[in-house]
mmCIF file of C-alpha atoms in Angstrom:
data_model
loop_
_atom_site.group_PDB
_atom_site.id
_atom_site.type_symbol
_atom_site.label_atom_id
_atom_site.label_comp_id
_atom_site.label_asym_id
_atom_site.label_seq_id
_atom_site.Cartn_x
_atom_site.Cartn_y
_atom_site.Cartn_z
ATOM 1 C CA UNK A 242 6.393 41.870 -4.127
ATOM 2 C CA UNK A 243 3.190 43.166 -1.106
ATOM 3 C CA UNK A 244 0.445 42.636 -3.166
ATOM 4 C CA UNK A 245 -1.197 46.232 -2.384
ATOM 5 C CA UNK A 246 1.582 47.658 -2.739
ATOM 6 C CA UNK A 247 1.786 50.042 0.161
ATOM 7 C CA UNK A 248 5.654 50.033 0.380
ATOM 8 C CA UNK A 249 6.071 51.829 -3.234
ATOM 9 C CA UNK A 250 7.768 54.265 -3.590
ATOM 10 C CA UNK A 251 5.503 57.132 -5.448
ATOM 11 C CA UNK A 252 1.872 54.683 -5.515
ATOM 12 C CA UNK A 253 -0.216 56.567 -4.843
ATOM 13 C CA UNK A 254 -3.402 54.100 -5.623
ATOM 14 C CA UNK A 255 -6.817 54.565 -4.050
ATOM 15 C CA UNK A 256 -5.446 57.739 -2.070
ATOM 16 C CA UNK A 257 -6.656 61.406 -2.258
ATOM 17 C CA UNK A 258 -3.755 62.133 -3.550
ATOM 18 C CA UNK A 259 -5.590 60.876 -6.859
ATOM 19 C CA UNK A 260 -7.505 62.987 -8.459
ATOM 20 C CA UNK A 261 -11.246 61.858 -9.179
ATOM 21 C CA UNK A 262 -10.868 60.655 -13.207
ATOM 22 C CA UNK A 263 -12.725 62.461 -15.917
ATOM 23 C CA UNK A 264 -14.196 59.683 -17.094
ATOM 24 C CA UNK A 265 -16.918 58.361 -15.766
ATOM 25 C CA UNK A 266 -17.535 54.533 -14.925
ATOM 26 C CA UNK A 267 -20.677 55.249 -17.667
ATOM 27 C CA UNK A 268 -18.356 55.576 -20.053
ATOM 28 C CA UNK A 269 -16.320 52.436 -19.163
ATOM 29 C CA UNK A 270 -19.344 50.395 -18.911
ATOM 30 C CA UNK A 271 -19.377 51.694 -22.937
ATOM 31 C CA UNK A 272 -15.526 50.753 -23.448
ATOM 32 C CA UNK A 273 -16.300 47.032 -21.575
ATOM 33 C CA UNK A 274 -18.625 46.380 -23.847
ATOM 34 C CA UNK A 275 -16.885 47.261 -26.917
ATOM 35 C CA UNK A 276 -13.407 45.702 -25.971
ATOM 36 C CA UNK A 277 -16.163 42.591 -25.422
ATOM 37 C CA UNK A 278 -15.054 42.252 -21.571
ATOM 38 C CA UNK A 279 -17.277 40.005 -19.704
ATOM 39 C CA UNK A 280 -17.191 39.146 -16.085
ATOM 40 C CA UNK A 281 -15.795 35.304 -17.761
ATOM 41 C CA UNK A 282 -12.556 37.971 -18.323
ATOM 42 C CA UNK A 283 -12.401 39.231 -14.541
ATOM 43 C CA UNK A 284 -12.223 35.860 -13.445
ATOM 44 C CA UNK A 285 -8.996 34.796 -16.041
ATOM 45 C CA UNK A 286 -7.533 37.857 -14.981
ATOM 46 C CA UNK A 287 -7.528 36.426 -11.253
ATOM 47 C CA UNK A 288 -6.203 33.178 -11.777
ATOM 48 C CA UNK A 289 -4.145 35.419 -13.816
ATOM 49 C CA UNK A 290 -2.945 36.807 -10.517
ATOM 50 C CA UNK A 291 -0.740 34.181 -8.811
ATOM 51 C CA UNK A 292 0.488 32.999 -11.806
ATOM 52 C CA UNK A 293 2.328 35.947 -12.581
ATOM 53 C CA UNK A 294 2.916 36.758 -8.624
ATOM 54 C CA UNK A 295 6.384 35.794 -8.270
ATOM 55 C CA UNK A 296 7.240 36.652 -11.859
ATOM 56 C CA UNK A 297 6.924 40.512 -12.001
ATOM 57 C CA UNK A 298 10.423 41.224 -11.383
ATOM 58 C CA UNK A 299 11.737 38.609 -13.917
ATOM 59 C CA UNK A 300 8.676 40.154 -16.530
ATOM 60 C CA UNK A 301 9.503 44.006 -16.351
ATOM 61 C CA UNK A 302 13.613 43.294 -16.296
ATOM 62 C CA UNK A 303 12.293 41.500 -19.380
ATOM 63 C CA UNK A 304 10.216 44.294 -20.575
ATOM 64 C CA UNK A 305 13.328 47.200 -19.703
ATOM 65 C CA UNK A 306 16.563 45.116 -19.399
ATOM 66 C CA UNK A 307 15.777 42.737 -23.028
ATOM 67 C CA UNK A 308 13.198 44.859 -24.746
ATOM 68 C CA UNK A 309 13.134 49.221 -24.119
ATOM 69 C CA UNK A 310 16.821 48.855 -23.270
ATOM 70 C CA UNK A 311 18.037 48.461 -26.847
ATOM 71 C CA UNK A 312 15.286 50.944 -28.233
ATOM 72 C CA UNK A 313 17.201 54.236 -27.818
ATOM 73 C CA UNK A 314 13.806 56.107 -28.616
ATOM 74 C CA UNK A 315 11.862 54.613 -26.079
ATOM 75 C CA UNK A 316 14.874 53.914 -23.707
ATOM 76 C CA UNK A 317 15.524 57.373 -23.703
ATOM 77 C CA UNK A 318 12.422 58.103 -21.614
ATOM 78 C CA UNK A 319 13.991 56.459 -18.730
ATOM 79 C CA UNK A 320 16.927 57.887 -18.335
ATOM 80 C CA UNK A 321 18.263 61.850 -17.826
ATOM 81 C CA UNK A 322 18.054 64.525 -20.687
ATOM 82 C CA UNK A 323 21.873 63.468 -22.044
ATOM 83 C CA UNK A 324 20.793 60.004 -22.577
ATOM 84 C CA UNK A 325 22.939 58.534 -19.580
ATOM 85 C CA UNK A 326 21.084 56.630 -16.707
ATOM 86 C CA UNK A 327 19.317 57.260 -14.329
ATOM 87 C CA UNK A 328 19.134 53.781 -11.909
ATOM 88 C CA UNK A 329 16.631 55.293 -9.070
ATOM 89 C CA UNK A 330 14.266 56.636 -11.754
ATOM 90 C CA UNK A 331 14.379 53.165 -13.126
ATOM 91 C CA UNK A 332 14.228 51.731 -10.031
ATOM 92 C CA UNK A 333 11.054 53.600 -8.652
ATOM 93 C CA UNK A 334 9.472 53.237 -11.990
ATOM 94 C CA UNK A 335 10.281 49.411 -12.276
ATOM 95 C CA UNK A 336 8.240 48.886 -8.611
ATOM 96 C CA UNK A 337 4.829 50.463 -9.867
ATOM 97 C CA UNK A 338 5.272 48.741 -13.491
ATOM 98 C CA UNK A 339 5.339 45.056 -12.141
ATOM 99 C CA UNK A 340 2.952 46.523 -9.117
ATOM 100 C CA UNK A 341 0.886 47.863 -12.899
ATOM 101 C CA UNK A 342 0.987 44.268 -14.003
ATOM 102 C CA UNK A 343 -0.764 43.210 -10.766
ATOM 103 C CA UNK A 344 -3.756 45.945 -10.287
ATOM 104 C CA UNK A 345 -3.730 44.388 -14.325
ATOM 105 C CA UNK A 346 -4.850 41.643 -12.327
ATOM 106 C CA UNK A 347 -6.442 42.147 -8.945
ATOM 107 C CA UNK A 348 -8.299 45.537 -8.751
ATOM 108 C CA UNK A 349 -11.735 45.848 -9.251
ATOM 109 C CA UNK A 350 -12.134 48.217 -11.991
ATOM 110 C CA UNK A 351 -14.167 50.485 -10.100
ATOM 111 C CA UNK A 352 -14.221 54.340 -9.268
ATOM 112 C CA UNK A 353 -10.130 53.851 -8.100
ATOM 113 C CA UNK A 354 -8.673 52.073 -10.434
ATOM 114 C CA UNK A 355 -9.993 54.881 -13.307
ATOM 115 C CA UNK A 356 -8.882 57.648 -10.965
ATOM 116 C CA UNK A 357 -5.673 55.412 -11.403
ATOM 117 C CA UNK A 358 -5.869 55.081 -14.442
ATOM 118 C CA UNK A 359 -5.958 58.771 -15.520
ATOM 119 C CA UNK A 360 -2.763 59.386 -12.939
ATOM 120 C CA UNK A 361 -1.080 56.896 -15.075
ATOM 121 C CA UNK A 362 -1.754 58.466 -18.173
ATOM 122 C CA UNK A 363 -0.541 61.464 -16.898
ATOM 123 C CA UNK A 364 2.193 60.387 -15.229
ATOM 124 C CA UNK A 365 3.531 59.548 -19.365
ATOM 125 C CA UNK A 366 2.208 63.115 -20.276
ATOM 126 C CA UNK A 367 4.202 66.414 -20.238
ATOM 127 C CA UNK A 368 1.607 67.338 -17.000
ATOM 128 C CA UNK A 369 3.314 65.145 -15.073
ATOM 129 C CA UNK A 370 6.336 63.400 -16.008
ATOM 130 C CA UNK A 371 9.340 62.985 -14.044
ATOM 131 C CA UNK A 372 7.290 64.976 -10.995
ATOM 132 C CA UNK A 373 6.336 62.016 -8.772
ATOM 133 C CA UNK A 374 10.265 61.027 -9.118
ATOM 134 C CA UNK A 375 12.457 64.156 -9.409
ATOM 135 C CA UNK A 376 13.670 63.099 -12.552
ATOM 136 C CA UNK A 377 14.758 65.076 -15.281
ATOM 137 C CA UNK A 378 14.389 62.706 -18.577
ATOM 138 C CA UNK A 379 12.382 63.053 -21.633
ATOM 139 C CA UNK A 380 8.845 66.028 -21.650
ATOM 140 C CA UNK A 381 6.764 63.148 -21.995
ATOM 141 C CA UNK A 382 6.671 59.493 -23.260
ATOM 142 C CA UNK A 383 4.613 59.930 -26.809
ATOM 143 C CA UNK A 384 1.481 57.849 -26.888
ATOM 144 C CA UNK A 385 2.276 55.894 -30.008
ATOM 145 C CA UNK A 386 5.036 54.602 -28.273
ATOM 146 C CA UNK A 387 2.807 53.351 -25.915
ATOM 147 C CA UNK A 388 0.181 52.222 -28.663
ATOM 148 C CA UNK A 389 3.273 50.184 -30.165
ATOM 149 C CA UNK A 390 4.316 48.938 -26.471
ATOM 150 C CA UNK A 391 1.792 46.929 -25.852
ATOM 151 C CA UNK A 392 1.738 44.720 -28.244
ATOM 152 C CA UNK A 393 4.786 43.644 -26.842
ATOM 153 C CA UNK A 394 3.524 42.982 -23.438
ATOM 154 C CA UNK A 395 0.968 41.616 -24.727
ATOM 155 C CA UNK A 396 3.461 38.956 -26.805
ATOM 156 C CA UNK A 397 5.897 38.262 -24.179
ATOM 157 C CA UNK A 398 3.367 38.284 -20.910
ATOM 158 C CA UNK A 399 2.261 34.284 -22.976
ATOM 159 C CA UNK A 400 5.517 32.411 -21.839
ATOM 160 C CA UNK A 401 4.638 34.234 -17.577
ATOM 161 C CA UNK A 402 1.909 33.225 -18.208
ATOM 162 C CA UNK A 403 2.260 29.284 -19.564
ATOM 163 C CA UNK A 404 4.996 29.191 -15.837
ATOM 164 C CA UNK A 405 2.724 27.353 -13.413
ATOM 165 C CA UNK A 406 1.005 24.389 -15.753
ATOM 166 C CA UNK A 407 -1.976 25.611 -16.795
ATOM 167 C CA UNK A 408 -4.078 23.913 -19.962
ATOM 168 C CA UNK A 409 -3.493 25.757 -22.729
ATOM 169 C CA UNK A 410 -7.547 26.808 -22.473
ATOM 170 C CA UNK A 411 -6.775 28.460 -18.781
ATOM 171 C CA UNK A 412 -3.539 30.369 -20.502
ATOM 172 C CA UNK A 413 -5.556 31.340 -23.585
ATOM 173 C CA UNK A 414 -7.917 32.518 -21.259
ATOM 174 C CA UNK A 415 -6.441 34.332 -19.340
ATOM 175 C CA UNK A 416 -3.986 35.998 -22.654
ATOM 176 C CA UNK A 417 -6.978 37.113 -23.852
ATOM 177 C CA UNK A 418 -8.715 38.728 -20.918
ATOM 178 C CA UNK A 419 -4.827 40.488 -20.309
ATOM 179 C CA UNK A 420 -4.720 41.141 -24.281
ATOM 180 C CA UNK A 421 -8.832 43.188 -23.477
ATOM 181 C CA UNK A 422 -7.584 44.971 -20.309
ATOM 182 C CA UNK A 423 -4.807 46.144 -22.031
ATOM 183 C CA UNK A 424 -6.916 48.298 -24.568
ATOM 184 C CA UNK A 425 -9.228 48.769 -22.063
ATOM 185 C CA UNK A 426 -6.344 51.054 -21.173
ATOM 186 C CA UNK A 427 -4.846 52.645 -23.691
ATOM 187 C CA UNK A 428 -8.497 54.025 -24.677
ATOM 188 C CA UNK A 429 -8.481 55.913 -20.834
ATOM 189 C CA UNK A 430 -5.125 56.822 -21.228
ATOM 190 C CA UNK A 431 -5.913 58.698 -24.906
ATOM 191 C CA UNK A 432 -7.730 60.854 -23.023
ATOM 192 C CA UNK A 433 -5.419 62.809 -20.574
ATOM 193 C CA UNK A 434 -3.107 62.801 -24.212
ATOM 194 C CA UNK A 435 -6.148 64.061 -26.183
ATOM 195 C CA UNK A 436 -6.170 66.960 -24.082
ATOM 196 C CA UNK A 437 -2.513 67.678 -23.045
ATOM 197 C CA UNK A 438 -0.291 66.482 -26.144
ATOM 198 C CA UNK A 439 -2.809 67.931 -28.991
ATOM 199 C CA UNK A 440 0.014 70.173 -30.212
ATOM 200 C CA UNK A 441 3.106 67.586 -29.682
ATOM 201 C CA UNK A 442 5.714 67.172 -32.234
ATOM 202 C CA UNK A 443 5.347 63.703 -31.799
ATOM 203 C CA UNK A 444 1.767 61.807 -31.110
ATOM 204 C CA UNK B 57 -13.759 40.326 -54.444
ATOM 205 C CA UNK B 58 -10.741 42.302 -56.344
ATOM 206 C CA UNK B 59 -7.773 42.301 -54.902
ATOM 207 C CA UNK B 60 -6.672 45.994 -54.900
ATOM 208 C CA UNK B 61 -10.083 47.135 -54.590
ATOM 209 C CA UNK B 62 -10.785 49.369 -57.536
ATOM 210 C CA UNK B 63 -14.292 49.006 -57.505
ATOM 211 C CA UNK B 64 -15.320 50.125 -54.260
ATOM 212 C CA UNK B 65 -16.899 53.206 -53.622
ATOM 213 C CA UNK B 66 -14.906 55.814 -51.977
ATOM 214 C CA UNK B 67 -11.746 53.807 -51.888
ATOM 215 C CA UNK B 68 -8.686 56.255 -52.904
ATOM 216 C CA UNK B 69 -5.539 54.057 -51.793
ATOM 217 C CA UNK B 70 -2.782 55.604 -53.586
ATOM 218 C CA UNK B 71 -4.425 58.213 -55.695
ATOM 219 C CA UNK B 72 -3.819 62.056 -55.575
ATOM 220 C CA UNK B 73 -7.261 62.031 -53.671
ATOM 221 C CA UNK B 74 -5.003 61.263 -50.611
ATOM 222 C CA UNK B 75 -3.424 64.106 -49.081
ATOM 223 C CA UNK B 76 0.568 63.250 -47.759
ATOM 224 C CA UNK B 77 0.596 61.529 -44.228
ATOM 225 C CA UNK B 78 2.473 64.270 -41.468
ATOM 226 C CA UNK B 79 3.302 61.067 -40.143
ATOM 227 C CA UNK B 80 7.275 60.263 -42.158
ATOM 228 C CA UNK B 81 8.486 57.117 -43.384
ATOM 229 C CA UNK B 82 11.376 57.746 -40.152
ATOM 230 C CA UNK B 83 8.318 57.671 -37.127
ATOM 231 C CA UNK B 84 6.749 54.817 -38.736
ATOM 232 C CA UNK B 85 10.134 52.470 -38.678
ATOM 233 C CA UNK B 86 10.130 53.825 -35.078
ATOM 234 C CA UNK B 87 6.895 52.424 -34.977
ATOM 235 C CA UNK B 88 7.359 48.585 -36.447
ATOM 236 C CA UNK B 89 10.562 48.614 -33.689
ATOM 237 C CA UNK B 90 8.188 49.726 -31.039
ATOM 238 C CA UNK B 91 5.848 47.648 -31.454
ATOM 239 C CA UNK B 92 8.662 44.661 -32.604
ATOM 240 C CA UNK B 93 6.884 44.592 -35.991
ATOM 241 C CA UNK B 94 9.780 42.499 -39.109
ATOM 242 C CA UNK B 95 9.539 41.074 -42.508
ATOM 243 C CA UNK B 96 8.594 37.947 -40.267
ATOM 244 C CA UNK B 97 6.028 39.680 -39.590
ATOM 245 C CA UNK B 98 5.355 41.167 -42.906
ATOM 246 C CA UNK B 99 6.019 37.351 -44.325
ATOM 247 C CA UNK B 100 2.638 36.072 -42.259
ATOM 248 C CA UNK B 101 0.768 38.511 -43.001
ATOM 249 C CA UNK B 102 0.963 37.536 -46.889
ATOM 250 C CA UNK B 103 0.095 34.499 -46.000
ATOM 251 C CA UNK B 104 -2.900 35.031 -44.603
ATOM 252 C CA UNK B 105 -4.437 36.945 -47.548
ATOM 253 C CA UNK B 106 -5.581 34.230 -49.187
ATOM 254 C CA UNK B 107 -6.401 32.724 -46.454
ATOM 255 C CA UNK B 108 -8.999 35.253 -45.227
ATOM 256 C CA UNK B 109 -8.929 36.950 -49.103
ATOM 257 C CA UNK B 110 -12.853 34.757 -49.725
ATOM 258 C CA UNK B 111 -13.886 35.273 -45.859
ATOM 259 C CA UNK B 112 -13.485 38.818 -45.876
ATOM 260 C CA UNK B 113 -17.823 39.811 -46.383
ATOM 261 C CA UNK B 114 -18.146 36.794 -44.046
ATOM 262 C CA UNK B 115 -15.643 38.388 -41.311
ATOM 263 C CA UNK B 116 -16.632 42.207 -41.448
ATOM 264 C CA UNK B 117 -20.338 40.887 -41.404
ATOM 265 C CA UNK B 118 -19.597 39.178 -38.320
ATOM 266 C CA UNK B 119 -18.015 42.616 -36.667
ATOM 267 C CA UNK B 120 -20.902 44.245 -38.186
ATOM 268 C CA UNK B 121 -24.326 42.772 -38.176
ATOM 269 C CA UNK B 122 -23.112 40.257 -34.904
ATOM 270 C CA UNK B 123 -21.269 42.151 -32.590
ATOM 271 C CA UNK B 124 -21.315 45.849 -33.446
ATOM 272 C CA UNK B 125 -24.808 45.992 -34.478
ATOM 273 C CA UNK B 126 -25.866 44.889 -31.062
ATOM 274 C CA UNK B 127 -23.740 47.651 -29.810
ATOM 275 C CA UNK B 128 -25.870 51.092 -29.759
ATOM 276 C CA UNK B 129 -22.586 53.054 -29.256
ATOM 277 C CA UNK B 130 -21.237 51.862 -31.872
ATOM 278 C CA UNK B 131 -24.420 51.300 -34.319
ATOM 279 C CA UNK B 132 -24.960 54.537 -33.961
ATOM 280 C CA UNK B 133 -21.470 55.544 -36.054
ATOM 281 C CA UNK B 134 -23.546 53.826 -39.661
ATOM 282 C CA UNK B 135 -26.924 54.554 -38.691
ATOM 283 C CA UNK B 136 -28.643 57.377 -39.102
ATOM 284 C CA UNK B 137 -28.675 60.536 -36.586
ATOM 285 C CA UNK B 138 -31.832 59.252 -35.540
ATOM 286 C CA UNK B 139 -31.195 55.761 -35.085
ATOM 287 C CA UNK B 140 -32.618 54.089 -38.177
ATOM 288 C CA UNK B 141 -30.423 52.065 -40.557
ATOM 289 C CA UNK B 142 -29.117 53.996 -43.749
ATOM 290 C CA UNK B 143 -28.132 50.795 -46.026
ATOM 291 C CA UNK B 144 -26.062 52.931 -48.272
ATOM 292 C CA UNK B 145 -23.339 54.105 -45.881
ATOM 293 C CA UNK B 146 -23.306 50.993 -44.056
ATOM 294 C CA UNK B 147 -22.779 48.707 -47.662
ATOM 295 C CA UNK B 148 -19.909 51.536 -48.743
ATOM 296 C CA UNK B 149 -18.252 50.910 -45.693
ATOM 297 C CA UNK B 150 -18.205 47.666 -45.335
ATOM 298 C CA UNK B 151 -16.763 46.917 -49.005
ATOM 299 C CA UNK B 152 -14.197 49.236 -47.551
ATOM 300 C CA UNK B 153 -13.971 47.583 -44.617
ATOM 301 C CA UNK B 154 -13.157 44.920 -46.470
ATOM 302 C CA UNK B 155 -10.829 45.899 -48.873
ATOM 303 C CA UNK B 156 -8.949 46.838 -45.590
ATOM 304 C CA UNK B 157 -8.461 43.521 -44.297
ATOM 305 C CA UNK B 158 -6.553 42.743 -47.220
ATOM 306 C CA UNK B 159 -4.194 45.782 -47.256
ATOM 307 C CA UNK B 160 -3.388 45.002 -43.880
ATOM 308 C CA UNK B 161 -1.848 41.985 -44.873
ATOM 309 C CA UNK B 162 -0.855 43.028 -48.830
ATOM 310 C CA UNK B 163 0.067 46.433 -49.002
ATOM 311 C CA UNK B 164 3.757 47.932 -48.528
ATOM 312 C CA UNK B 165 4.030 49.691 -45.673
ATOM 313 C CA UNK B 166 4.992 52.349 -47.343
ATOM 314 C CA UNK B 167 4.487 55.961 -48.141
ATOM 315 C CA UNK B 168 0.993 54.978 -50.300
ATOM 316 C CA UNK B 169 -0.380 53.227 -46.865
ATOM 317 C CA UNK B 170 1.110 56.134 -44.645
ATOM 318 C CA UNK B 171 -1.344 58.644 -46.402
ATOM 319 C CA UNK B 172 -4.090 56.137 -46.375
ATOM 320 C CA UNK B 173 -3.885 55.516 -42.317
ATOM 321 C CA UNK B 174 -3.992 58.937 -42.124
ATOM 322 C CA UNK B 175 -7.253 58.632 -44.529
ATOM 323 C CA UNK B 176 -8.942 56.118 -43.188
ATOM 324 C CA UNK B 177 -8.216 57.848 -39.823
ATOM 325 C CA UNK B 178 -9.554 61.593 -40.885
ATOM 326 C CA UNK B 179 -12.734 59.573 -42.264
ATOM 327 C CA UNK B 180 -13.269 58.506 -39.136
ATOM 328 C CA UNK B 181 -12.205 62.530 -37.108
ATOM 329 C CA UNK B 182 -15.450 65.218 -37.078
ATOM 330 C CA UNK B 183 -12.843 66.580 -39.895
ATOM 331 C CA UNK B 184 -13.972 64.113 -42.649
ATOM 332 C CA UNK B 185 -16.570 61.432 -41.106
ATOM 333 C CA UNK B 186 -19.325 61.243 -43.071
ATOM 334 C CA UNK B 187 -17.895 63.000 -46.169
ATOM 335 C CA UNK B 188 -16.854 60.620 -48.358
ATOM 336 C CA UNK B 189 -20.559 58.995 -48.644
ATOM 337 C CA UNK B 190 -22.800 61.298 -48.518
ATOM 338 C CA UNK B 191 -23.886 60.328 -44.986
ATOM 339 C CA UNK B 192 -25.676 61.961 -42.455
ATOM 340 C CA UNK B 193 -24.483 60.472 -39.224
ATOM 341 C CA UNK B 194 -22.582 60.749 -35.576
ATOM 342 C CA UNK B 195 -20.048 63.933 -36.739
ATOM 343 C CA UNK B 196 -17.300 61.233 -35.598
ATOM 344 C CA UNK B 197 -16.932 58.107 -33.929
ATOM 345 C CA UNK B 198 -14.792 58.601 -30.128
ATOM 346 C CA UNK B 199 -10.818 57.385 -31.194
ATOM 347 C CA UNK B 200 -11.692 55.281 -27.586
ATOM 348 C CA UNK B 201 -14.551 53.201 -29.380
ATOM 349 C CA UNK B 202 -12.408 52.457 -32.316
ATOM 350 C CA UNK B 203 -8.816 51.668 -30.209
ATOM 351 C CA UNK B 204 -11.561 49.148 -27.622
ATOM 352 C CA UNK B 205 -12.711 47.642 -30.596
ATOM 353 C CA UNK B 206 -8.740 46.227 -31.951
ATOM 354 C CA UNK B 207 -10.285 43.607 -29.110
ATOM 355 C CA UNK B 208 -12.923 42.145 -30.215
ATOM 356 C CA UNK B 209 -11.383 42.244 -34.331
ATOM 357 C CA UNK B 210 -7.701 40.597 -32.948
ATOM 358 C CA UNK B 211 -9.951 38.070 -30.812
ATOM 359 C CA UNK B 212 -12.590 37.569 -34.261
ATOM 360 C CA UNK B 213 -10.201 37.179 -36.812
ATOM 361 C CA UNK B 214 -8.438 33.807 -35.054
ATOM 362 C CA UNK B 215 -11.080 31.137 -36.543
ATOM 363 C CA UNK B 216 -10.552 32.499 -39.959
ATOM 364 C CA UNK B 217 -7.175 32.266 -39.719
ATOM 365 C CA UNK B 218 -8.145 28.902 -38.969
ATOM 366 C CA UNK B 219 -10.133 27.608 -42.173
ATOM 367 C CA UNK B 220 -8.087 26.442 -44.362
ATOM 368 C CA UNK B 221 -5.939 23.790 -42.554
ATOM 369 C CA UNK B 222 -3.246 25.785 -41.734
ATOM 370 C CA UNK B 223 -0.908 24.233 -38.805
ATOM 371 C CA UNK B 224 -0.792 25.387 -35.501
ATOM 372 C CA UNK B 225 1.890 27.331 -35.129
ATOM 373 C CA UNK B 226 2.016 29.208 -38.711
ATOM 374 C CA UNK B 227 -1.974 30.462 -37.476
ATOM 375 C CA UNK B 228 -0.446 31.600 -33.768
ATOM 376 C CA UNK B 229 2.482 34.074 -36.330
ATOM 377 C CA UNK B 230 -0.512 34.945 -38.380
ATOM 378 C CA UNK B 231 -2.611 35.885 -35.700
ATOM 379 C CA UNK B 232 0.887 37.547 -33.527
ATOM 380 C CA UNK B 233 1.033 39.591 -37.105
ATOM 381 C CA UNK B 234 -2.055 40.475 -37.033
ATOM 382 C CA UNK B 235 -2.266 41.956 -33.818
ATOM 383 C CA UNK B 236 1.263 43.715 -34.182
ATOM 384 C CA UNK B 237 -0.247 45.784 -37.080
ATOM 385 C CA UNK B 238 -3.250 46.429 -35.646
ATOM 386 C CA UNK B 239 -1.166 47.929 -32.516
ATOM 387 C CA UNK B 240 0.618 49.614 -35.767
ATOM 388 C CA UNK B 241 -3.120 51.627 -37.243
ATOM 389 C CA UNK B 242 -4.116 52.766 -33.643
ATOM 390 C CA UNK B 243 -0.895 54.902 -33.087
ATOM 391 C CA UNK B 244 -0.824 55.965 -36.691
ATOM 392 C CA UNK B 245 -4.733 57.061 -36.395
ATOM 393 C CA UNK B 246 -4.094 58.442 -32.617
ATOM 394 C CA UNK B 247 -1.722 61.589 -34.956
ATOM 395 C CA UNK B 248 -5.007 63.121 -36.665
ATOM 396 C CA UNK B 249 -7.312 62.477 -33.449
ATOM 397 C CA UNK B 250 -4.858 64.273 -31.314
ATOM 398 C CA UNK B 251 -4.922 67.264 -33.735
ATOM 399 C CA UNK B 252 -8.789 67.120 -34.201
ATOM 400 C CA UNK B 253 -11.088 66.054 -31.698
ATOM 401 C CA UNK B 254 -8.589 67.226 -28.843
ATOM 402 C CA UNK B 255 -11.741 69.354 -27.397
ATOM 403 C CA UNK B 256 -14.199 66.779 -27.691
ATOM 404 C CA UNK B 257 -16.293 65.492 -25.217
ATOM 405 C CA UNK B 258 -16.018 61.964 -25.921
ATOM 406 C CA UNK B 259 -12.326 60.722 -27.064
#
């Protein structure tokens, strides 16, 4: 795993290919305040990065193969429209999924991060899903599926945070910071969804 | 605190005043699966109900007076438009906020619950905010504020779950079940928001 993700297909973090977010840094500051996300949380996410770094492949595999694969209404979003597997799409998006874990922990939550949050959201909406990997799959992932599945990410990340022998208090702080970041991120993702998928049958 | 909330102003749970949700029980079932919400979680929420029941006033006061009141962009939603306090609006909505904690723990997640989830969401959107209490306040609560603030609810509920001497494992299970329910609920609230606030400046 390359820390800055430069070899990951379709990973365009910090490049000119990523449009500027319609969410401002002031909006982000308000979100952080609403969540209670502080410098201490950023500190514990930085602590989590080296803990998770050599586990990201295993973690994403846990989410994808052990959980999502057994839930048809989630699994379909990385499959072909007839429900058959699309290993290339899955492999490419898994690499970005892995990098996203590290970005959550390591990247400063600045304009580049905000722009890429919007890009991540758009890649799940009908505006951009499938495009990056030239896949033929579901037209979008309903926002509710993403919000719901975050509960699974939050619950399953804990043992991986414990895996490097940190004390209980540090693990609890890392986990709390992770959960806060998740809540900031789905708040950010809601905006493109509201603008694009407001007429969707599935929300 | 009356367990079924029958004396709470504007609390219309299970009555004919509450329209049927556009979310179906099948949709809810899929959400539960995505979140990983099982019978075990329902069991632990039932365990949490008597733990929280005599603390709900203190809990809501903690959220409102210790946290929301010090965050202007959140506090404004239960104040008059000029920023002055509206004690009546606050008191009435606090009673429902308290009852919502118990409903989260005790109510079966059935059609009535689904209907009231939609009602709760609508009462935060421009479709229905302020109406129940005849308040003159902000026209709606941005969805992102709600999603973000859930992180605070999740973090601050823990000590209250610990307050009745349950062992660490039971507390952890009650807390996990609570967090899963929160994720289901904000997924449900997203739908009315996407239909109503898609053109809003704040999302």
